[in-house]
Amino acid sequence: VKELNTKINTKLAETENLETVELRTLVEVGEDLVGLFKSGNSLVGFSKDKIFKIDKGSKSIEEIKGKNDTKSASVYDKWAFVNLGSEVYKIDLVNGNSEKAISGEKATDIAVFLGNVYLLGNDQIFKHTPFEGGYGDGTNYLIEGVQFDSASRFAIDGSIWVTRGDQILNYLRGEKKDFAINGLTGGDLKLGAIFTEADTDSLYVVDTLNSALLVIGKDGIYGKSYQSPQFKNATNLVVDEAGGKVYLAVGNKVLEADL
């Protein structure tokens, strides 16, 4: 009886931490989006060959020519960094000028932190440090390589957080740290896009299998789940933690919801 009561209370606690959200269309662009990021008070969306600067207030869209066959992207300062798989181009978000920044490593995802460019490979993370006139050759960030999967994505807040299957892997200065999701029980997970920043308290990660957004503390403690059918097809997300908003790239739309 005690065991059954414990199970019931656990399930009730999970139910209290599960909320359905209504995602609304913020803007619609002409092509499917492969990435979504913030730049100041604006959003920047990426399709396979275009960049869209989106004003959240007026919902106006400014289109910039991107690079053909963009796989993933990132934004730092006034620059967009687009990953074509084995090449990275740096594009000025003000005037649209572009230049090749990096070539060589095959990468599935890209992130820029404090000017350094990080590329997520199949079994390694490559770090490129800027110098006058360009970027240096990539160095292996991970002390020990690890096999990621095709759906793995990453985010950086000083530490690097990488999704892999039902796990989130945490690295600091190239060393794998002990990290596990605690308090989330029952059911399988398939984690994809992840969002966090240095001034963000939590990790926000899309579970495509259960079409949910999971909120997980940086200590690993599960906080809450938001569910919507749209999460299943999300390619990227931006979270305004202070403002209580999430923005989602789904198909050719940017959706928003209150958290």
Coordinates of N, CA, C and O in Angstrom, one line a residue, residues 44-171:
V44 N 16.5 36.4 -35.2 CA 17.1 36.2 -36.5 C 16.8 34.7 -36.9 O 17.2 33.8 -36.2
G45 N 16.1 34.5 -38.0 CA 15.8 33.2 -38.5 C 16.6 32.9 -39.7 O 17.0 33.7 -40.5
F46 N 16.9 31.6 -39.9 CA 17.7 31.1 -41.0 C 17.0 30.0 -41.7 O 16.5 29.1 -41.1
S47 N 16.9 30.2 -43.1 CA 16.5 29.1 -43.9 C 17.7 28.5 -44.6 O 18.8 28.9 -44.3
K48 N 17.5 27.7 -45.6 CA 18.7 27.1 -46.3 C 19.5 28.1 -47.1 O 20.7 27.8 -47.4
D49 N 18.9 29.2 -47.4 CA 19.7 30.2 -48.2 C 19.4 31.6 -47.9 O 19.8 32.5 -48.6
K50 N 18.6 31.9 -46.8 CA 18.2 33.3 -46.5 C 18.3 33.5 -45.0 O 18.3 32.5 -44.2
I51 N 18.4 34.8 -44.6 CA 18.4 35.2 -43.2 C 17.3 36.2 -43.1 O 17.1 37.1 -43.9
F52 N 16.5 36.0 -42.0 CA 15.4 36.9 -41.7 C 15.5 37.6 -40.4 O 15.6 37.0 -39.3
K53 N 15.7 38.9 -40.4 CA 15.7 39.7 -39.2 C 14.3 40.1 -38.8 O 13.6 40.8 -39.6
I54 N 13.8 39.7 -37.7 CA 12.4 39.8 -37.3 C 12.3 40.8 -36.1 O 12.9 40.5 -35.0
D55 N 11.5 41.8 -36.2 CA 11.2 42.7 -35.1 C 10.0 42.1 -34.4 O 8.9 42.0 -35.0
K56 N 10.2 41.8 -33.1 CA 9.1 41.1 -32.4 C 7.9 42.0 -32.1 O 6.8 41.6 -32.1
G57 N 8.2 43.3 -32.0 CA 7.1 44.3 -31.7 C 6.2 44.6 -32.9 O 5.0 44.4 -32.9
S58 N 6.9 45.0 -34.0 CA 6.1 45.4 -35.2 C 5.9 44.2 -36.1 O 5.1 44.3 -37.1
K59 N 6.6 43.1 -35.9 CA 6.5 41.8 -36.7 C 7.0 42.1 -38.1 O 6.6 41.3 -39.0
S60 N 7.8 43.1 -38.3 CA 8.3 43.4 -39.6 C 9.5 42.4 -39.9 O 10.2 41.9 -38.9
I61 N 9.8 42.1 -41.1 CA 10.8 41.2 -41.5 C 11.7 41.8 -42.5 O 11.3 42.3 -43.5
E62 N 13.0 41.7 -42.3 CA 14.0 42.2 -43.2 C 14.8 41.0 -43.7 O 15.3 40.2 -42.9
E63 N 14.8 40.8 -45.0 CA 15.4 39.6 -45.6 C 16.9 39.9 -46.1 O 17.1 40.9 -46.7
I64 N 17.8 39.0 -45.8 CA 19.2 39.1 -46.2 C 19.6 37.8 -46.9 O 19.2 36.7 -46.5
K65 N 20.4 38.0 -47.9 CA 20.8 36.8 -48.6 C 21.8 36.0 -47.8 O 22.7 36.5 -47.2
G66 N 21.5 34.7 -47.7 CA 22.4 33.8 -46.9 C 23.3 33.0 -47.8 O 23.7 33.5 -48.8
K67 N 23.6 31.8 -47.4 CA 24.4 30.9 -48.2 C 23.6 29.6 -48.5 O 22.9 29.1 -47.6
N68 N 23.8 29.1 -49.7 CA 23.0 27.9 -50.1 C 23.4 26.7 -49.2 O 24.5 26.5 -48.9
D69 N 22.4 26.0 -48.9 CA 22.5 24.7 -48.2 C 23.0 24.9 -46.8 O 23.8 24.1 -46.3
T70 N 22.5 25.9 -46.1 CA 22.8 26.2 -44.7 C 22.3 25.0 -43.8 O 21.1 24.7 -43.9
K71 N 23.2 24.4 -43.0 CA 22.8 23.3 -42.1 C 22.3 23.8 -40.8 O 21.4 23.3 -40.2
S72 N 23.1 24.7 -40.3 CA 22.8 25.3 -38.9 C 23.5 26.7 -38.9 O 24.2 27.1 -39.8
A73 N 23.2 27.4 -37.8 CA 23.7 28.8 -37.8 C 23.7 29.3 -36.3 O 23.3 28.6 -35.4
S74 N 24.4 30.4 -36.2 CA 24.4 31.1 -34.9 C 24.6 32.6 -35.1 O 24.9 33.0 -36.2
V75 N 24.4 33.3 -34.0 CA 24.5 34.8 -34.1 C 25.3 35.3 -33.0 O 25.2 34.9 -31.8
Y76 N 26.3 36.2 -33.3 CA 27.1 36.8 -32.3 C 27.3 38.3 -32.7 O 27.8 38.5 -33.7
D77 N 26.9 39.2 -31.7 CA 27.1 40.6 -32.0 C 26.3 40.9 -33.3 O 25.1 40.6 -33.4
K78 N 26.9 41.6 -34.3 CA 26.1 41.9 -35.5 C 26.4 40.9 -36.6 O 26.0 41.1 -37.8
W79 N 26.9 39.7 -36.2 CA 27.3 38.7 -37.2 C 26.5 37.5 -37.2 O 26.1 37.0 -36.1
A80 N 26.2 36.9 -38.3 CA 25.6 35.6 -38.4 C 26.7 34.7 -38.9 O 27.5 35.0 -39.8
F81 N 26.7 33.5 -38.3 CA 27.7 32.4 -38.7 C 26.9 31.3 -39.2 O 26.0 30.7 -38.5
V82 N 27.0 30.9 -40.5 CA 26.3 29.9 -41.1 C 27.2 28.7 -41.4 O 28.2 28.8 -42.0
N83 N 26.7 27.5 -41.0 CA 27.5 26.3 -41.2 C 26.9 25.5 -42.4 O 25.7 25.2 -42.4
L84 N 27.7 25.3 -43.4 CA 27.3 24.6 -44.6 C 27.7 23.1 -44.5 O 27.5 22.4 -45.5
G85 N 28.2 22.7 -43.4 CA 28.6 21.3 -43.3 C 30.1 21.1 -43.1 O 30.6 20.6 -42.1
S86 N 30.9 21.6 -44.0 CA 32.3 21.6 -43.9 C 32.9 23.0 -44.1 O 34.1 23.2 -44.0
E87 N 32.1 24.0 -44.2 CA 32.5 25.4 -44.3 C 31.6 26.3 -43.4 O 30.4 26.0 -43.3
V88 N 32.2 27.4 -42.9 CA 31.4 28.3 -42.1 C 31.6 29.7 -42.7 O 32.8 30.1 -43.0
Y89 N 30.6 30.4 -43.0 CA 30.6 31.8 -43.5 C 30.2 32.8 -42.4 O 29.2 32.5 -41.6
K90 N 30.8 33.9 -42.4 CA 30.5 35.0 -41.5 C 29.7 36.1 -42.3 O 30.3 36.6 -43.3
I91 N 28.5 36.4 -41.9 CA 27.7 37.4 -42.7 C 27.3 38.6 -41.8 O 26.8 38.4 -40.6
D92 N 27.6 39.8 -42.3 CA 27.3 41.0 -41.6 C 25.7 41.2 -41.6 O 25.2 41.3 -42.7
L93 N 25.1 41.3 -40.5 CA 23.6 41.4 -40.4 C 23.2 42.8 -40.7 O 22.0 43.1 -40.9
V94 N 24.1 43.8 -40.8 CA 23.8 45.1 -41.2 C 23.8 45.4 -42.7 O 22.8 45.9 -43.2
N95 N 24.9 44.9 -43.3 CA 25.0 45.2 -44.8 C 24.9 44.0 -45.7 O 24.9 44.1 -46.9
G96 N 24.9 42.8 -45.0 CA 24.8 41.5 -45.8 C 26.1 41.0 -46.4 O 26.1 40.0 -47.1
N97 N 27.2 41.7 -46.2 CA 28.5 41.3 -46.7 C 28.9 40.0 -46.0 O 28.7 39.7 -44.8
S98 N 29.5 39.1 -46.8 CA 29.9 37.8 -46.3 C 31.3 37.4 -46.6 O 31.9 37.9 -47.6
E99 N 31.9 36.5 -45.8 CA 33.2 36.0 -46.0 C 33.4 34.6 -45.5 O 32.7 34.3 -44.5
K100 N 34.2 33.8 -46.1 CA 34.4 32.5 -45.5 C 35.3 32.6 -44.3 O 36.3 33.3 -44.3
A101 N 34.9 32.0 -43.2 CA 35.6 32.1 -42.0 C 36.4 30.9 -41.6 O 37.5 30.9 -41.1
I102 N 35.8 29.7 -41.9 CA 36.3 28.4 -41.4 C 36.0 27.4 -42.5 O 35.0 27.4 -43.1
S103 N 37.0 26.5 -42.6 CA 36.7 25.3 -43.5 C 37.5 24.1 -43.0 O 38.5 24.3 -42.3
G104 N 37.0 22.9 -43.3 CA 37.7 21.7 -42.9 C 36.9 20.7 -42.1 O 36.8 19.6 -42.5
E105 N 36.4 21.2 -40.9 CA 35.7 20.2 -40.1 C 34.3 20.0 -40.5 O 33.6 21.0 -40.9
K106 N 33.8 18.8 -40.5 CA 32.4 18.5 -40.8 C 31.6 18.6 -39.6 O 31.9 18.0 -38.5
A107 N 30.6 19.5 -39.6 CA 29.8 19.8 -38.4 C 28.3 19.7 -38.6 O 27.9 20.1 -39.7
T108 N 27.6 19.3 -37.6 CA 26.2 19.3 -37.7 C 25.5 20.5 -37.0 O 24.4 20.9 -37.2
D109 N 26.3 21.2 -36.1 CA 25.7 22.3 -35.3 C 26.9 23.3 -35.1 O 28.0 22.9 -35.1
I110 N 26.5 24.6 -34.8 CA 27.5 25.6 -34.6 C 27.0 26.5 -33.5 O 25.8 26.7 -33.3
A111 N 27.9 27.0 -32.7 CA 27.6 28.0 -31.6 C 28.7 28.9 -31.5 O 29.9 28.5 -31.7
V112 N 28.5 30.2 -31.1 CA 29.5 31.2 -30.9 C 29.4 31.7 -29.5 O 28.3 32.1 -29.1
F113 N 30.5 31.7 -28.8 CA 30.5 32.2 -27.4 C 31.8 33.0 -27.2 O 32.9 32.5 -27.4
L114 N 31.6 34.3 -26.8 CA 32.7 35.2 -26.6 C 33.6 35.3 -27.8 O 34.8 35.4 -27.7
G115 N 33.0 35.2 -29.0 CA 33.7 35.4 -30.2 C 34.3 34.1 -30.7 O 34.7 34.0 -31.9
N116 N 34.4 33.1 -29.9 CA 35.0 31.8 -30.3 C 33.9 31.0 -31.0 O 32.7 31.0 -30.6
V117 N 34.2 30.3 -32.1 CA 33.3 29.5 -32.8 C 33.5 28.0 -32.5 O 34.6 27.5 -32.6
Y118 N 32.4 27.4 -32.1 CA 32.4 26.0 -31.7 C 31.6 25.2 -32.8 O 30.5 25.6 -33.1
L119 N 32.1 24.1 -33.2 CA 31.5 23.2 -34.2 C 31.3 21.9 -33.6 O 32.2 21.3 -33.1
L120 N 30.0 21.4 -33.7 CA 29.7 20.0 -33.2 C 29.9 19.0 -34.3 O 29.1 19.0 -35.2
G121 N 30.9 18.1 -34.1 CA 31.2 17.1 -35.1 C 30.5 15.8 -34.6 O 29.7 15.7 -33.6
N122 N 30.8 14.7 -35.3 CA 30.2 13.4 -34.9 C 30.8 12.9 -33.6 O 30.0 12.2 -32.9
D123 N 32.0 13.2 -33.3 CA 32.6 12.6 -32.1 C 33.5 13.6 -31.4 O 34.3 13.3 -30.5
Q124 N 33.4 14.9 -31.7 CA 34.3 15.9 -31.2 C 33.7 17.3 -31.3 O 32.8 17.5 -32.2
I125 N 34.1 18.2 -30.5 CA 33.7 19.6 -30.6 C 34.9 20.4 -31.0 O 36.0 20.3 -30.3
F126 N 34.9 21.1 -32.1 CA 36.1 21.9 -32.6 C 35.9 23.4 -32.2 O 34.9 24.0 -32.4
K127 N 37.0 23.9 -31.6 CA 37.0 25.3 -31.2 C 37.9 26.1 -32.1 O 39.0 25.8 -32.3
H128 N 37.3 27.3 -32.6 CA 38.1 28.2 -33.4 C 38.2 29.5 -32.7 O 37.1 30.2 -32.5
T129 N 39.4 30.0 -32.5 CA 39.6 31.3 -31.8 C 39.9 32.4 -32.8 O 40.7 32.2 -33.7
P130 N 39.2 33.5 -32.6 CA 39.5 34.6 -33.5 C 40.8 35.3 -33.3 O 41.4 35.3 -32.2
F131 N 41.4 35.8 -34.4 CA 42.6 36.6 -34.3 C 42.5 37.7 -35.4 O 41.5 37.7 -36.2
E132 N 43.4 38.6 -35.5 CA 43.2 39.7 -36.4 C 43.2 39.2 -37.8 O 44.2 38.6 -38.3
G133 N 42.1 39.4 -38.5 CA 42.0 38.9 -39.9 C 41.4 37.6 -40.1 O 41.2 37.2 -41.3
G134 N 40.9 37.0 -39.1 CA 40.2 35.7 -39.3 C 40.2 34.8 -38.1 O 40.1 35.3 -37.0
Y135 N 40.1 33.5 -38.3 CA 40.1 32.5 -37.3 C 41.2 31.5 -37.4 O 41.6 31.1 -38.5
G136 N 41.7 31.0 -36.3 CA 42.7 30.0 -36.3 C 42.2 28.7 -36.6 O 41.0 28.4 -36.8
D137 N 43.1 27.7 -36.8 CA 42.7 26.3 -37.1 C 42.0 25.8 -35.9 O 42.2 26.2 -34.7
G138 N 41.1 24.9 -36.1 CA 40.3 24.3 -35.1 C 41.1 23.4 -34.1 O 42.0 22.7 -34.6
T139 N 40.8 23.5 -32.9 CA 41.4 22.6 -31.9 C 40.3 21.7 -31.3 O 39.2 22.1 -31.2
N140 N 40.7 20.5 -30.9 CA 39.8 19.6 -30.2 C 39.4 20.1 -28.8 O 40.3 20.2 -28.0
Y141 N 38.2 20.5 -28.6 CA 37.8 21.0 -27.3 C 37.7 19.9 -26.3 O 38.0 20.1 -25.1
L142 N 37.1 18.8 -26.7 CA 36.9 17.7 -25.7 C 38.2 16.9 -25.4 O 39.0 16.6 -26.4
I143 N 38.5 16.7 -24.2 CA 39.6 15.9 -23.8 C 39.5 14.5 -24.3 O 40.5 13.9 -24.8
E144 N 38.3 14.0 -24.2 CA 38.0 12.6 -24.7 C 36.8 12.7 -25.6 O 35.8 13.2 -25.3
G145 N 37.0 12.2 -26.9 CA 35.9 12.3 -27.8 C 34.7 11.4 -27.4 O 34.9 10.4 -26.6
V146 N 33.6 11.6 -27.9 CA 32.4 10.9 -27.6 C 31.5 10.8 -28.8 O 31.5 11.8 -29.6
Q147 N 30.8 9.8 -29.0 CA 29.9 9.6 -30.2 C 28.6 10.4 -29.9 O 27.8 10.0 -29.0
F148 N 28.3 11.4 -30.7 CA 27.0 12.1 -30.7 C 26.1 11.4 -31.7 O 26.5 10.5 -32.4
D149 N 24.9 11.9 -31.8 CA 24.0 11.3 -32.9 C 23.5 12.4 -33.8 O 23.8 13.6 -33.6
S150 N 22.8 12.1 -34.8 CA 22.5 13.0 -35.9 C 21.5 14.1 -35.4 O 21.5 15.2 -35.9
A151 N 20.8 13.9 -34.3 CA 19.9 14.8 -33.7 C 20.5 15.7 -32.6 O 19.8 16.6 -32.1
S152 N 21.8 15.4 -32.3 CA 22.4 16.2 -31.2 C 22.5 17.7 -31.5 O 22.9 18.0 -32.6
R153 N 22.2 18.5 -30.5 CA 22.4 19.9 -30.6 C 23.1 20.4 -29.4 O 23.1 19.7 -28.4
F154 N 23.6 21.6 -29.4 CA 24.3 22.1 -28.3 C 24.1 23.6 -28.0 O 23.7 24.3 -28.9
A155 N 24.4 24.0 -26.8 CA 24.3 25.4 -26.4 C 25.4 25.7 -25.4 O 25.9 24.8 -24.7
I156 N 25.8 26.9 -25.3 CA 27.0 27.3 -24.5 C 26.6 28.5 -23.5 O 26.0 29.5 -24.0
D157 N 27.0 28.3 -22.3 CA 26.8 29.4 -21.3 C 28.1 29.6 -20.5 O 28.1 30.2 -19.4
G158 N 29.2 29.1 -21.0 CA 30.4 29.0 -20.3 C 30.8 27.5 -20.2 O 31.9 27.1 -20.6
S159 N 29.8 26.7 -19.8 CA 29.8 25.2 -20.0 C 29.2 25.0 -21.4 O 28.5 25.8 -22.0
I160 N 29.4 23.8 -21.9 CA 28.8 23.3 -23.2 C 27.8 22.2 -22.8 O 28.2 21.2 -22.1
W161 N 26.6 22.3 -23.3 CA 25.5 21.4 -23.1 C 25.2 20.7 -24.4 O 24.8 21.5 -25.3
V162 N 25.2 19.4 -24.5 CA 24.9 18.7 -25.7 C 23.8 17.7 -25.5 O 23.9 16.9 -24.6
T163 N 22.8 17.7 -26.3 CA 21.8 16.7 -26.2 C 22.2 15.4 -27.0 O 22.9 15.5 -28.1
R164 N 21.9 14.3 -26.5 CA 22.2 13.0 -27.1 C 21.2 12.0 -26.7 O 21.3 11.5 -25.5
G165 N 20.2 11.6 -27.6 CA 19.2 10.7 -27.2 C 18.4 11.2 -26.0 O 17.7 12.2 -26.1
D166 N 18.4 10.5 -24.9 CA 17.6 10.9 -23.7 C 18.5 11.6 -22.7 O 18.2 11.8 -21.5
Q167 N 19.8 12.0 -23.1 CA 20.7 12.6 -22.2 C 21.1 14.0 -22.6 O 20.9 14.4 -23.7
I168 N 21.5 14.7 -21.6 CA 22.2 16.0 -21.8 C 23.6 15.9 -21.2 O 23.8 15.5 -20.1
L169 N 24.6 16.0 -22.1 CA 26.0 15.9 -21.7 C 26.6 17.3 -21.4 O 26.3 18.3 -22.1
N170 N 27.3 17.4 -20.3 CA 27.9 18.7 -19.9 C 29.4 18.7 -19.9 O 30.0 17.8 -19.3
Y171 N 30.0 19.7 -20.5 CA 31.4 19.8 -20.6 C 31.9 21.2 -20.1 O 31.3 22.2 -20.4

